CSV table of C-alpha atoms in Angstrom, one decimal:
chain,number,residue,atom,x,y,z
A,1,UNK,CA,0.0,0.0,0.0
A,2,UNK,CA,1.2,3.5,-0.8
A,3,UNK,CA,2.8,4.9,2.4
A,4,UNK,CA,0.5,8.0,2.5
A,5,UNK,CA,-2.6,5.8,2.3
A,6,UNK,CA,-1.4,4.1,5.6
A,7,UNK,CA,-1.7,7.4,7.4
A,8,UNK,CA,-4.7,7.7,9.7
A,9,UNK,CA,-6.5,10.7,11.3
A,10,UNK,CA,-7.5,8.8,14.4
A,11,UNK,CA,-9.8,11.4,15.8
A,12,UNK,CA,-12.4,13.4,13.9
A,13,UNK,CA,-16.1,14.0,14.1
A,14,UNK,CA,-19.2,14.2,11.8
A,15,UNK,CA,-22.5,15.5,12.6
A,16,UNK,CA,-25.7,17.0,11.3
A,17,UNK,CA,-26.3,19.9,13.6
A,18,UNK,CA,-29.5,20.0,15.5
A,19,UNK,CA,-30.1,22.7,18.1
A,20,UNK,CA,-30.2,21.2,21.6
A,21,UNK,CA,-28.3,18.0,20.8
A,22,UNK,CA,-24.8,19.3,21.4
A,23,UNK,CA,-24.8,20.6,24.9
A,24,UNK,CA,-21.0,20.7,25.0
A,25,UNK,CA,-20.9,23.5,22.4
A,26,UNK,CA,-20.4,26.8,24.3
A,27,UNK,CA,-21.7,30.2,23.3
A,28,UNK,CA,-18.3,30.9,21.7
A,29,UNK,CA,-18.5,27.9,19.3
A,30,UNK,CA,-20.8,29.3,16.6
A,31,UNK,CA,-18.3,28.1,14.1
A,32,UNK,CA,-19.4,24.5,14.8
A,33,UNK,CA,-23.1,25.0,14.5
A,34,UNK,CA,-23.6,23.6,11.1
A,35,UNK,CA,-23.3,20.2,9.4
A,36,UNK,CA,-19.9,18.6,9.0
A,37,UNK,CA,-19.9,15.6,6.7
A,38,UNK,CA,-17.5,13.3,4.8
A,39,UNK,CA,-17.1,15.2,1.5
A,40,UNK,CA,-15.7,18.3,3.3
A,41,UNK,CA,-13.2,16.2,5.2
A,42,UNK,CA,-12.2,14.1,2.2
A,43,UNK,CA,-10.8,17.2,0.5
A,44,UNK,CA,-8.6,18.0,3.5
A,45,UNK,CA,-7.4,14.5,3.8
A,46,UNK,CA,-6.4,14.4,0.2
A,47,UNK,CA,-4.4,17.6,0.6
A,48,UNK,CA,-2.5,16.2,3.5
A,49,UNK,CA,-2.1,12.7,2.0
A,50,UNK,CA,-4.0,10.9,4.8
A,51,UNK,CA,-5.7,7.7,3.7
A,52,UNK,CA,-8.3,7.1,6.4
A,53,UNK,CA,-9.9,8.2,9.6
A,54,UNK,CA,-11.5,7.1,12.9
A,55,UNK,CA,-14.8,8.8,13.4
A,56,UNK,CA,-15.6,9.5,17.1
A,57,UNK,CA,-19.0,10.1,18.7
A,58,UNK,CA,-20.0,13.7,19.6
A,59,UNK,CA,-23.4,13.0,21.3
A,60,UNK,CA,-24.4,10.7,24.1
A,61,UNK,CA,-26.8,8.8,21.8
A,62,UNK,CA,-26.8,5.4,20.1
A,63,UNK,CA,-28.4,7.3,17.2
A,64,UNK,CA,-25.1,9.0,16.8
A,65,UNK,CA,-23.3,5.6,16.7
A,66,UNK,CA,-25.8,4.4,14.0
A,67,UNK,CA,-25.2,7.7,12.0
A,68,UNK,CA,-21.4,7.2,12.1
A,69,UNK,CA,-21.7,3.5,11.1
A,70,UNK,CA,-23.9,4.5,8.1
A,71,UNK,CA,-21.3,7.0,7.0
A,72,UNK,CA,-18.5,4.4,7.4
A,73,UNK,CA,-20.5,2.0,5.2
A,74,UNK,CA,-20.9,4.6,2.5
A,75,UNK,CA,-17.3,5.9,2.7
A,76,UNK,CA,-14.7,3.1,3.0
A,77,UNK,CA,-11.9,5.5,4.1
A,78,UNK,CA,-13.8,5.9,7.4
A,79,UNK,CA,-11.8,2.9,8.7
A,80,UNK,CA,-13.4,2.8,12.2
A,81,UNK,CA,-16.0,4.3,14.5
A,82,UNK,CA,-15.8,5.0,18.2
A,83,UNK,CA,-19.4,5.1,19.2
A,84,UNK,CA,-21.5,5.7,22.3
A,85,UNK,CA,-23.5,3.2,24.3
A,86,UNK,CA,-24.9,3.5,27.8
A,87,UNK,CA,-22.2,1.8,29.8
A,88,UNK,CA,-24.2,1.9,33.0
A,89,UNK,CA,-27.3,0.3,31.5
A,90,UNK,CA,-28.6,-2.9,33.2
A,91,UNK,CA,-29.0,-4.5,29.7
A,92,UNK,CA,-25.5,-3.5,28.5
A,93,UNK,CA,-24.4,-7.0,27.7
A,94,UNK,CA,-27.3,-7.5,25.4
A,95,UNK,CA,-26.8,-4.1,23.8
A,96,UNK,CA,-23.1,-4.9,23.1
A,97,UNK,CA,-24.0,-8.3,21.7
A,98,UNK,CA,-26.4,-6.7,19.2
A,99,UNK,CA,-23.5,-4.6,17.9
A,100,UNK,CA,-21.0,-7.4,17.7
A,101,UNK,CA,-21.4,-7.9,14.0
A,102,UNK,CA,-20.7,-4.2,13.1
A,103,UNK,CA,-17.2,-4.5,11.7
A,104,UNK,CA,-16.5,-0.8,11.6
A,105,UNK,CA,-17.4,-0.3,15.3
A,106,UNK,CA,-14.0,-0.4,17.0
A,107,UNK,CA,-14.7,1.1,20.4
A,108,UNK,CA,-16.8,3.3,22.6
A,109,UNK,CA,-16.5,6.7,24.3
A,110,UNK,CA,-18.4,8.6,27.0
A,111,UNK,CA,-17.7,12.3,27.4
A,112,UNK,CA,-16.6,11.9,31.0
A,113,UNK,CA,-15.2,15.5,31.1
A,114,UNK,CA,-18.8,16.8,30.8
A,115,UNK,CA,-20.0,14.9,33.9
A,116,UNK,CA,-20.7,17.1,37.0
A,117,UNK,CA,-17.8,15.2,38.8
A,118,UNK,CA,-15.6,13.4,36.3
A,119,UNK,CA,-13.5,11.9,39.1
A,120,UNK,CA,-16.5,10.5,40.9
A,121,UNK,CA,-17.8,9.1,37.6
A,122,UNK,CA,-14.5,7.3,36.9
A,123,UNK,CA,-15.1,5.5,40.3
A,124,UNK,CA,-18.7,4.6,39.6
A,125,UNK,CA,-19.4,0.9,39.9
A,126,UNK,CA,-21.8,0.4,37.0
A,127,UNK,CA,-19.6,2.5,34.7
A,128,UNK,CA,-16.5,0.5,35.5
A,129,UNK,CA,-18.4,-2.8,34.9
A,130,UNK,CA,-19.5,-1.4,31.6
A,131,UNK,CA,-15.9,-0.6,30.5
A,132,UNK,CA,-14.9,-4.1,31.6
A,133,UNK,CA,-17.6,-5.5,29.3
A,134,UNK,CA,-16.4,-3.4,26.4
A,135,UNK,CA,-12.8,-4.5,26.8
A,136,UNK,CA,-13.8,-8.2,27.2
A,137,UNK,CA,-15.4,-8.0,23.7
A,138,UNK,CA,-12.2,-6.8,22.2
A,139,UNK,CA,-13.3,-3.2,21.8
A,140,UNK,CA,-11.3,-0.1,22.6
A,141,UNK,CA,-12.4,2.5,25.3
A,142,UNK,CA,-11.6,6.1,24.5
A,143,UNK,CA,-11.1,8.1,27.7
A,144,UNK,CA,-12.0,11.8,27.6
A,145,UNK,CA,-10.9,13.7,30.7
A,146,UNK,CA,-9.1,17.0,31.6
A,147,UNK,CA,-5.7,17.2,33.0
A,148,UNK,CA,-6.8,17.8,36.6
A,149,UNK,CA,-8.5,14.4,36.5
A,150,UNK,CA,-5.5,12.5,35.2
A,151,UNK,CA,-4.6,11.1,38.7
A,152,UNK,CA,-8.0,9.5,38.9
A,153,UNK,CA,-7.8,8.5,35.3
A,154,UNK,CA,-4.6,6.6,35.9
A,155,UNK,CA,-6.2,4.6,38.7
A,156,UNK,CA,-9.1,3.9,36.4
A,157,UNK,CA,-6.8,2.7,33.6
A,158,UNK,CA,-4.8,0.5,36.1
A,159,UNK,CA,-8.1,-1.3,36.9
A,160,UNK,CA,-8.9,-2.0,33.3
A,161,UNK,CA,-5.9,-3.7,31.7
A,162,UNK,CA,-7.6,-6.4,29.6
A,163,UNK,CA,-7.8,-4.2,26.5
A,164,UNK,CA,-6.8,-0.9,25.0
A,165,UNK,CA,-7.7,2.4,26.6
A,166,UNK,CA,-7.0,5.5,24.5
A,167,UNK,CA,-6.5,8.8,26.3
A,168,UNK,CA,-7.9,11.5,24.1
A,169,UNK,CA,-6.3,14.9,23.3
A,170,UNK,CA,-3.1,14.5,25.4
A,171,UNK,CA,-5.3,14.2,28.5
A,172,UNK,CA,-6.4,17.8,27.8
A,173,UNK,CA,-3.6,19.8,29.3
A,174,UNK,CA,-4.4,23.2,30.8
A,175,UNK,CA,-2.1,25.0,28.3
A,176,UNK,CA,-3.2,28.4,29.5
A,177,UNK,CA,-2.9,27.9,33.3
A,178,UNK,CA,-0.4,25.1,34.0
A,179,UNK,CA,3.2,24.4,33.0
A,180,UNK,CA,4.1,21.7,30.5
A,181,UNK,CA,6.2,20.1,33.4
A,182,UNK,CA,3.2,20.0,35.7
A,183,UNK,CA,1.0,18.3,33.1
A,184,UNK,CA,3.8,15.9,32.2
A,185,UNK,CA,4.1,14.8,35.8
A,186,UNK,CA,0.4,13.9,35.7
A,187,UNK,CA,1.1,11.7,32.7
A,188,UNK,CA,3.9,9.8,34.3
A,189,UNK,CA,1.7,7.0,35.9
A,190,UNK,CA,0.7,6.0,32.3
A,191,UNK,CA,4.3,5.3,31.2
A,192,UNK,CA,4.3,1.7,32.3
A,193,UNK,CA,0.7,0.9,31.3
A,194,UNK,CA,1.3,-0.8,28.1
A,195,UNK,CA,-2.4,-1.1,27.4
A,196,UNK,CA,-2.9,2.7,27.4
A,197,UNK,CA,-2.3,4.8,24.2
A,198,UNK,CA,-2.6,8.5,23.8
A,199,UNK,CA,-4.0,10.6,21.0
A,200,UNK,CA,-1.8,13.6,20.0
A,201,UNK,CA,-4.9,15.6,19.1
A,202,UNK,CA,-7.0,18.5,20.3
A,203,UNK,CA,-4.1,20.6,21.5
A,204,UNK,CA,-4.7,23.8,19.6
A,205,UNK,CA,-8.1,24.2,21.2
A,206,UNK,CA,-6.6,23.9,24.7
A,207,UNK,CA,-4.3,26.8,23.8
A,208,UNK,CA,-5.4,30.4,23.2
A,209,UNK,CA,-7.7,30.2,20.2
A,210,UNK,CA,-6.0,31.4,17.0
A,211,UNK,CA,-3.2,32.9,19.1
A,212,UNK,CA,-1.1,29.8,19.8
A,213,UNK,CA,2.5,29.4,18.7
A,214,UNK,CA,3.9,26.1,17.4
A,215,UNK,CA,7.1,26.5,19.5
A,216,UNK,CA,4.9,26.7,22.7
A,217,UNK,CA,3.0,23.5,21.8
A,218,UNK,CA,5.8,21.2,20.5
A,219,UNK,CA,7.0,20.5,24.1
A,220,UNK,CA,3.7,18.7,24.7
A,221,UNK,CA,4.4,16.3,21.9
A,222,UNK,CA,7.9,15.8,23.3
A,223,UNK,CA,6.5,14.9,26.7
A,224,UNK,CA,3.9,12.6,25.3
A,225,UNK,CA,6.6,10.8,23.2
A,226,UNK,CA,8.7,10.5,26.3
A,227,UNK,CA,5.8,9.0,28.3
A,228,UNK,CA,4.2,6.7,25.7
A,229,UNK,CA,6.7,6.3,22.9
A,230,UNK,CA,5.6,6.4,19.2
A,231,UNK,CA,4.2,2.9,19.4
A,232,UNK,CA,1.5,4.2,21.8
A,233,UNK,CA,0.8,7.6,20.2
A,234,UNK,CA,-1.9,8.3,17.5
A,235,UNK,CA,-2.2,11.4,15.4
A,236,UNK,CA,-5.7,13.0,15.4
A,237,UNK,CA,-7.0,16.3,14.0
A,238,UNK,CA,-10.1,16.7,16.2
A,239,UNK,CA,-11.7,18.1,13.1
A,240,UNK,CA,-14.0,20.0,13.0
A,241,UNK,CA,-13.6,21.1,16.6
A,242,UNK,CA,-10.0,22.2,15.7
A,243,UNK,CA,-11.6,25.0,13.5
A,244,UNK,CA,-12.2,27.0,16.6
A,245,UNK,CA,-8.4,27.6,16.8
A,246,UNK,CA,-6.9,26.8,13.4
A,247,UNK,CA,-7.4,24.9,10.2
A,248,UNK,CA,-6.7,21.3,9.3
A,249,UNK,CA,-3.5,22.2,7.5
A,250,UNK,CA,-2.2,23.9,10.6
A,251,UNK,CA,-3.0,20.9,12.8
A,252,UNK,CA,-1.1,18.6,10.5
A,253,UNK,CA,1.8,21.1,10.1
A,254,UNK,CA,2.2,21.2,13.9
A,255,UNK,CA,2.2,17.4,14.2
A,256,UNK,CA,4.7,17.1,11.3
A,257,UNK,CA,7.1,19.6,13.0
A,258,UNK,CA,6.8,17.9,16.3
A,259,UNK,CA,7.6,14.4,14.8
A,260,UNK,CA,10.2,15.5,12.3
A,261,UNK,CA,13.1,14.3,14.5
A,262,UNK,CA,11.7,10.7,14.7
A,263,UNK,CA,12.9,7.9,12.6
A,264,UNK,CA,10.8,6.8,9.6
A,265,UNK,CA,9.2,3.8,11.4
A,266,UNK,CA,8.5,6.0,14.5
A,267,UNK,CA,6.8,8.7,12.4
A,268,UNK,CA,4.8,5.9,10.6
A,269,UNK,CA,3.6,4.7,14.0
A,270,UNK,CA,2.3,8.1,15.2
A,271,UNK,CA,0.8,8.9,11.8
A,272,UNK,CA,-1.2,5.7,11.3
A,273,UNK,CA,0.4,2.4,12.3
A,274,UNK,CA,-0.4,2.7,16.0
A,275,UNK,CA,-4.0,3.6,15.2
A,276,UNK,CA,-4.3,0.6,12.9
A,277,UNK,CA,-2.9,-1.7,15.5
A,278,UNK,CA,-4.9,-0.4,18.5
A,279,UNK,CA,-8.2,-0.1,16.8
A,280,UNK,CA,-7.7,-3.1,14.5
A,281,UNK,CA,-8.4,-1.0,11.4
A,282,UNK,CA,-6.9,-3.6,9.0
A,283,UNK,CA,-9.3,-6.3,10.2
């Protein structure tokens, strides 16, 4: 396969915008209040020579999972879907079994960061049992938390070591209010958790919107590489959310600069091979 076709954007979203269904969109996110669908992203992928993507849920709804799976069926370059399911439901096992035959469905995510107390949610018994059930079925769990909850997240990940957990968006460092060193210290417990990978995604929206500088953000990549190594890092654009702070080309340029010193195989890992292995995208 052509090398560029092996590249994967491991974190992007699609949606048809419906007022009231996207509670996470703040008043300052008018840019996102429209439809974002595959033809628009395909043009950007072609420009950056990226062969495929992983589409990630953006609503706490199984209808969103179905929507993404329909898109994946229509667009083979959508290599995988990280959907949503009610992980605390009493009938979860039956719900997971109903979805076992959906080949494109590679994992699940719940937007834990939006819970009233994310740390308490990560300790919740039914939720933990739900994550166990997901991993037992060979699916990936995507973990979305902010940096101040990384200590609790590390304990959560240590409890769930039977399958892959993917930490989204560098663990959402507080770029504006905390030093790189303080955030890197929070990451340290994940170093020896070989079942935890990390998406190098979503960084420019944690920085001052449209005022960030590449030289201020590349140290986050360096710290993530030091903690996880290329074999546990996955490039993701976080499109279209990234549009709040920059465009697709800028996200890719930042990641290219931050990985330029790596060997060829190491760059290949970050830019697609890790995603293919973790999510089983070639299966």
